[in-house]
Tab-separated table of C-alpha atoms in Angstrom:
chain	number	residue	atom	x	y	z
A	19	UNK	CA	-259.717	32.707	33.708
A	20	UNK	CA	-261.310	34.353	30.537
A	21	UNK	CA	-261.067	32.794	27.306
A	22	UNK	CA	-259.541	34.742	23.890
A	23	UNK	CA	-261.028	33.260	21.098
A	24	UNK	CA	-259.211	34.132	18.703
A	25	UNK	CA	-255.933	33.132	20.142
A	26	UNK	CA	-257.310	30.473	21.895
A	27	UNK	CA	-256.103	31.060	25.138
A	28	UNK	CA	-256.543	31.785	28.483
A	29	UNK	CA	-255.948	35.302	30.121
A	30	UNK	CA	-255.717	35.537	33.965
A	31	UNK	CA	-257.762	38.606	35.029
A	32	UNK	CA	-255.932	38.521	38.233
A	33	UNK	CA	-252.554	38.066	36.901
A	34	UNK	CA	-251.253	41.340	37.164
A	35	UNK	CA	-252.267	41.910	40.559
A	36	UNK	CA	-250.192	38.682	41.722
A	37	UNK	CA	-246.980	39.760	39.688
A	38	UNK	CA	-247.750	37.659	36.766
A	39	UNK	CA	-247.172	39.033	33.212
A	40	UNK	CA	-248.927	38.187	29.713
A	41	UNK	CA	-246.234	38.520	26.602
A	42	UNK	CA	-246.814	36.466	23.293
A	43	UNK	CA	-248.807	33.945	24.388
A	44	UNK	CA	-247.098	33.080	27.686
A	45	UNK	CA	-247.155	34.074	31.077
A	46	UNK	CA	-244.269	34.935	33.200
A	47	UNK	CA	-243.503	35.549	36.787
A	48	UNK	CA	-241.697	38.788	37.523
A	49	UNK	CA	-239.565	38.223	40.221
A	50	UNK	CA	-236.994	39.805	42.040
A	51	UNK	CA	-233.773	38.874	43.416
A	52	UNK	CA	-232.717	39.898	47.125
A	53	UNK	CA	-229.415	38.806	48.558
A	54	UNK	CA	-227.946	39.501	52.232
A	55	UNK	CA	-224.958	38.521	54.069
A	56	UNK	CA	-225.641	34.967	55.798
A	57	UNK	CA	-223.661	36.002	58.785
A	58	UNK	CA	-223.318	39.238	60.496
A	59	UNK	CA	-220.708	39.608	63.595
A	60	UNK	CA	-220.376	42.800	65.515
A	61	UNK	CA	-219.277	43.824	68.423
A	62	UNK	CA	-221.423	45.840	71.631
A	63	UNK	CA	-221.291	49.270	71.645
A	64	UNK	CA	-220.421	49.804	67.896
A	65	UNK	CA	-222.758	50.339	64.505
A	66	UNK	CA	-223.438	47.253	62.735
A	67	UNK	CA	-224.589	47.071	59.020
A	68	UNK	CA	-226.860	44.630	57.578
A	69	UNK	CA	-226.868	45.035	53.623
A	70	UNK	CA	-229.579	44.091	51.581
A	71	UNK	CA	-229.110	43.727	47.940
A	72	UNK	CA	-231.860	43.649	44.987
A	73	UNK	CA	-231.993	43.292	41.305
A	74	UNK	CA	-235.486	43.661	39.759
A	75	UNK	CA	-236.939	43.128	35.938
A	76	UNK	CA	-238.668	46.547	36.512
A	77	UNK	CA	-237.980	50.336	37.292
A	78	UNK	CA	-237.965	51.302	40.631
A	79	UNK	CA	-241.367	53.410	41.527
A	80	UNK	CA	-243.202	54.905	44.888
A	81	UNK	CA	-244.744	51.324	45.132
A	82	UNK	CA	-241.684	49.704	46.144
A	83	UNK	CA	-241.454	48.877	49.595
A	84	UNK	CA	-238.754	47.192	51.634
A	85	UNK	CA	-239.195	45.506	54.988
A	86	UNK	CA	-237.409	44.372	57.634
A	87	UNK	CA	-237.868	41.696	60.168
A	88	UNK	CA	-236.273	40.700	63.546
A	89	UNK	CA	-236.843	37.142	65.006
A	90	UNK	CA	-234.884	36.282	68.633
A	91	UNK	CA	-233.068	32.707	69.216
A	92	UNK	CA	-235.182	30.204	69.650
A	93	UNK	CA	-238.479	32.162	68.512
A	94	UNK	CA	-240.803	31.833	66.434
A	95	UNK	CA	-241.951	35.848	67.136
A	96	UNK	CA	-241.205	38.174	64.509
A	97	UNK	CA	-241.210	41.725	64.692
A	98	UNK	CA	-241.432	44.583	62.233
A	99	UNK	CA	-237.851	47.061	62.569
A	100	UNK	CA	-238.056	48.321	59.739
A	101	UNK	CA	-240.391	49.997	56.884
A	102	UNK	CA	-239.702	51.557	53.392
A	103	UNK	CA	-241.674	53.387	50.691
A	104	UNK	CA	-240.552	56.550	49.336
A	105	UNK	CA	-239.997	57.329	53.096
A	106	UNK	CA	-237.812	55.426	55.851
A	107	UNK	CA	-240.281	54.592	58.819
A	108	UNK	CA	-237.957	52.974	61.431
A	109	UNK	CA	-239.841	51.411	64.578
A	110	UNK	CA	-240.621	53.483	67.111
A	111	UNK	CA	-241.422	50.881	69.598
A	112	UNK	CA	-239.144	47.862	70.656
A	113	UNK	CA	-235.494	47.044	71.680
A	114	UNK	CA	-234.936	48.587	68.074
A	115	UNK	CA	-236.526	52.200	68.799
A	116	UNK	CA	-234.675	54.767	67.548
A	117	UNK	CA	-231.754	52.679	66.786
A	118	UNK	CA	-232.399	51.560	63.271
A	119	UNK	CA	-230.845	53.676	60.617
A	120	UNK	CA	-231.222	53.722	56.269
A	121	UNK	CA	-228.083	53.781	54.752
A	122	UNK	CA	-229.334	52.414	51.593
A	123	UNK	CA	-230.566	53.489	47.637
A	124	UNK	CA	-233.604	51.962	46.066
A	125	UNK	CA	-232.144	53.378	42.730
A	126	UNK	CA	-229.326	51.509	43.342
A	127	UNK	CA	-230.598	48.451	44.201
A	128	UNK	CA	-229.363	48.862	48.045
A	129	UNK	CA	-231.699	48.198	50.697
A	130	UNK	CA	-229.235	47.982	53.724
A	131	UNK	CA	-229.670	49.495	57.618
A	132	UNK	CA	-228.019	49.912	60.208
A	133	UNK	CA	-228.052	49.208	64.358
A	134	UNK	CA	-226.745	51.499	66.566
A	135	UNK	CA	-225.512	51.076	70.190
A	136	UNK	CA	-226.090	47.089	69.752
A	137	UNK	CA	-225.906	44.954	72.350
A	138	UNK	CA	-225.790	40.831	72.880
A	139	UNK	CA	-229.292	41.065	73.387
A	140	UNK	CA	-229.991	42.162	69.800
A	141	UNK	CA	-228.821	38.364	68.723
A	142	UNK	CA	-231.130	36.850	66.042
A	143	UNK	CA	-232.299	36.786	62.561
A	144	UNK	CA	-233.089	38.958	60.386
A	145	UNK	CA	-235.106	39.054	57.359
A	146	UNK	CA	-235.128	41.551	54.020
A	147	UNK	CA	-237.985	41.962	52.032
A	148	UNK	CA	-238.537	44.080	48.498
A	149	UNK	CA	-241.611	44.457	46.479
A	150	UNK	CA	-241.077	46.587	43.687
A	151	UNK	CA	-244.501	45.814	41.698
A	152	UNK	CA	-245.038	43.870	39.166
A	153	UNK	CA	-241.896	42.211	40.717
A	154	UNK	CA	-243.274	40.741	44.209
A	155	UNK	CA	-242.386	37.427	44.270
A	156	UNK	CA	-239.073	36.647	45.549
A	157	UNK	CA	-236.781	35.038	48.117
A	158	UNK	CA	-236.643	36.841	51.443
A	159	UNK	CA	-232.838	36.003	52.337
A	160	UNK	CA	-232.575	35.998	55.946
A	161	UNK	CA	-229.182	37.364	58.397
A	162	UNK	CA	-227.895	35.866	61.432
A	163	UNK	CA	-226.362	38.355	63.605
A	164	UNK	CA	-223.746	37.558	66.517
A	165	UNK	CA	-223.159	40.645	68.451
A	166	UNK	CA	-220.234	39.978	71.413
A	167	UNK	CA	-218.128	41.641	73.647
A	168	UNK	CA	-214.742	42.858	71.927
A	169	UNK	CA	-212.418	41.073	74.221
A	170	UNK	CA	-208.674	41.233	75.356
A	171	UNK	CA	-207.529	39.342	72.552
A	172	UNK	CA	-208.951	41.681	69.672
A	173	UNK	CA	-207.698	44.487	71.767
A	174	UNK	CA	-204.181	43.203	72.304
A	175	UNK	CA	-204.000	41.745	68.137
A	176	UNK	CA	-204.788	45.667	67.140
A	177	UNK	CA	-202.507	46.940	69.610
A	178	UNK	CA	-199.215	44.735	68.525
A	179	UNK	CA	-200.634	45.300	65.053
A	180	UNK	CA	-199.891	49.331	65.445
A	181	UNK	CA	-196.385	48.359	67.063
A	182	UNK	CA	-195.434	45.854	64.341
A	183	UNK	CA	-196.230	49.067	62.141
A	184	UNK	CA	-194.305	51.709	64.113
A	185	UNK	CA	-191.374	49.169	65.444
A	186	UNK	CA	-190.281	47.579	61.809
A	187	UNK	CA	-189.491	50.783	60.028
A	188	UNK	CA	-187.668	52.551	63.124
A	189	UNK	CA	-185.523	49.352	63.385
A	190	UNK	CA	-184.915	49.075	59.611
A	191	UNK	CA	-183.386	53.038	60.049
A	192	UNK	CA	-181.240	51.671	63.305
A	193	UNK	CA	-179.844	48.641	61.361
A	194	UNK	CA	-178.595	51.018	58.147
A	195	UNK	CA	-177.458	53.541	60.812
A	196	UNK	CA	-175.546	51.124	62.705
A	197	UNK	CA	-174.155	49.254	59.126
A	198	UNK	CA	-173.055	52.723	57.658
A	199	UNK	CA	-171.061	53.539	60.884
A	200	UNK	CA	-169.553	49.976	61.609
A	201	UNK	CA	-168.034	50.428	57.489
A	202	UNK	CA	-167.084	53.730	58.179
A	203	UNK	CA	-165.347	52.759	61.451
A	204	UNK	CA	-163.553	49.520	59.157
A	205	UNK	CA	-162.175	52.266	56.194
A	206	UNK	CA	-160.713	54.200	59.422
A	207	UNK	CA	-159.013	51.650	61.040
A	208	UNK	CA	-157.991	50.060	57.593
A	209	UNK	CA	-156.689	53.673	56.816
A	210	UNK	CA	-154.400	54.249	59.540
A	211	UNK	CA	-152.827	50.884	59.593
A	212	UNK	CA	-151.920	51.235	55.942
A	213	UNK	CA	-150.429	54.728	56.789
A	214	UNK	CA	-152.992	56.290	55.055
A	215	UNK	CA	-152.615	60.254	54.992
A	216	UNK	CA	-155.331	62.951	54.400
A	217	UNK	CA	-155.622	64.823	51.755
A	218	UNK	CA	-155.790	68.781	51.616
A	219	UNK	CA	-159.078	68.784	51.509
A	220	UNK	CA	-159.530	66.400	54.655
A	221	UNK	CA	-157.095	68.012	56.779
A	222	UNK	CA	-159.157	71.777	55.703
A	223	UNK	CA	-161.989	70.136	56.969
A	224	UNK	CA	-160.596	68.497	60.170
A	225	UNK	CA	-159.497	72.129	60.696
A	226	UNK	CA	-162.379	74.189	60.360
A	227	UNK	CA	-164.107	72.073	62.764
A	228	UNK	CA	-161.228	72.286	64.997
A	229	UNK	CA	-161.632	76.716	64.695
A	230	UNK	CA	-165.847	75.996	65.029
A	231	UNK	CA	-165.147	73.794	68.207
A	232	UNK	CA	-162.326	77.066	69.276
A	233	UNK	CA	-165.053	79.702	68.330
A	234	UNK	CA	-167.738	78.203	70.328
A	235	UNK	CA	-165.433	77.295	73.667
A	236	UNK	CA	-164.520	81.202	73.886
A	237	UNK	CA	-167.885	81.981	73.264
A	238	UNK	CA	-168.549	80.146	76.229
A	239	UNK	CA	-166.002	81.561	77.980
A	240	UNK	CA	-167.220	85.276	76.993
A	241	UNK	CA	-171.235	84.579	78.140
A	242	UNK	CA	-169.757	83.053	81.228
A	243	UNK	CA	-167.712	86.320	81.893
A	244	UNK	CA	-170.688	88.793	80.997
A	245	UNK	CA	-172.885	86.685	83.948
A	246	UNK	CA	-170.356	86.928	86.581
A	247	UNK	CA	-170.006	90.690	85.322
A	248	UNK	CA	-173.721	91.323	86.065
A	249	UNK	CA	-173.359	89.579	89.519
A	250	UNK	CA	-170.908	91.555	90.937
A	251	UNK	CA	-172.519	94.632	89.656
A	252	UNK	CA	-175.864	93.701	91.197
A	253	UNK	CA	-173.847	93.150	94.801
């Protein structure tokens, strides 16, 4: 410590190497604040992202560095995965090689990877750190990932999930199909019992359908004739 005399007090030559600040007469700790997801579950076989969240008191430079940590069950081993500064430097050795993606933003405060191809074995906790100096001293919030086998169950829940989704509109069509026929069926029979008669208009219509049915039967009729035409011709 080295005395100012004519403040009176004390200035910590090593403070800004340990994060510490001098403003107005006080010190104060720049700090940073990481969060992570406390629980991570994914399944084998399919990309699972751990996010990493920080907030920090100063800009983000080429001295910030993020690391990542892996620790198995029931271990007290740690191993590096994961390395940042200005550059992503993934491990290259380990259960992890070549399987550890970035898919975060220092300038956004995002500090997230990802795992491909995991499998049960990849189990544990994990650990995000950031340094972004002055701001080093933080929390290091820590992940505990469950990776499992997607079994029948999930499979069968997304499956009756796409059929609830398909089946509910096709049988809410059926239902006004069926509703619009069964009243149209009632106003016929209620129609002829009261001696109802059609109108000009009706019986036009009844009729050209009647000539439409006519016109296609001898049309029919006339293609049929034509083929037994060109078979006797061939023979």
């Amino acid at each position: 410590m080295q005395q100012s005399g004519a403040a009176g007090s004390c200035r910590c030559i090593l403070c800004p190497l340990l994060g510490v600040l001098f403003f107005q007469g006080v010190y104060i700790v720049a700090s940073l604040e990481i969060k992570a997801d406390a629980h991570v579950r994914g399944y084998v076989g399919e990309s699972i992202k751990l996010k990493c969240t920080f907030k920090s008191t100063s800009s983000v430079t080429d001295k910030l560095t993020i690391d990542w940590t892996y620790r198995p069950p029931s271990s007290s081993r740690t191993e590096s995965i994961f390395h940042y500064q200005s550059f992503q430097y993934p491990t290259t050795a380990g259960t992890f090689r070549d399987r550890i993606s970035w898919v975060g933003d220092v300038y956004k405060g995002d500090a997230s990877i990802s795992i491909k191809n995991p499998t049960i074995k990849d189990n544990g906790t994990f650990s995000c750190a950031v340094k972004n100096p002055p701001d080093v001293h933080h929390n290091i919030p820590v992940t505990e990932l469950t990776v499992t086998e997607r079994g029948f169950g999930t499979m069968l829940s997304s499956v009756a999930l796409l059929s609830i989704l398909v089946f509910i509109p096709s049988a809410v069509v059926v239902v006004l199909l069926l509703v619009r026929m069964a009243r149209k069926s009632a106003g016929l029979k209620k129609r002829s019992k009261s001696g109802y008669k059609k109108s000009s208009i009706e019986v036009s219509d009844d009729t050209d359908q009647e000539e439409e049915k006519g016109c296609t039967m001898k049309l029919c009729v006339r293609c049929a004739e034509c083929l037994d035409s060109d078979y006797e011709e061939t023979y």
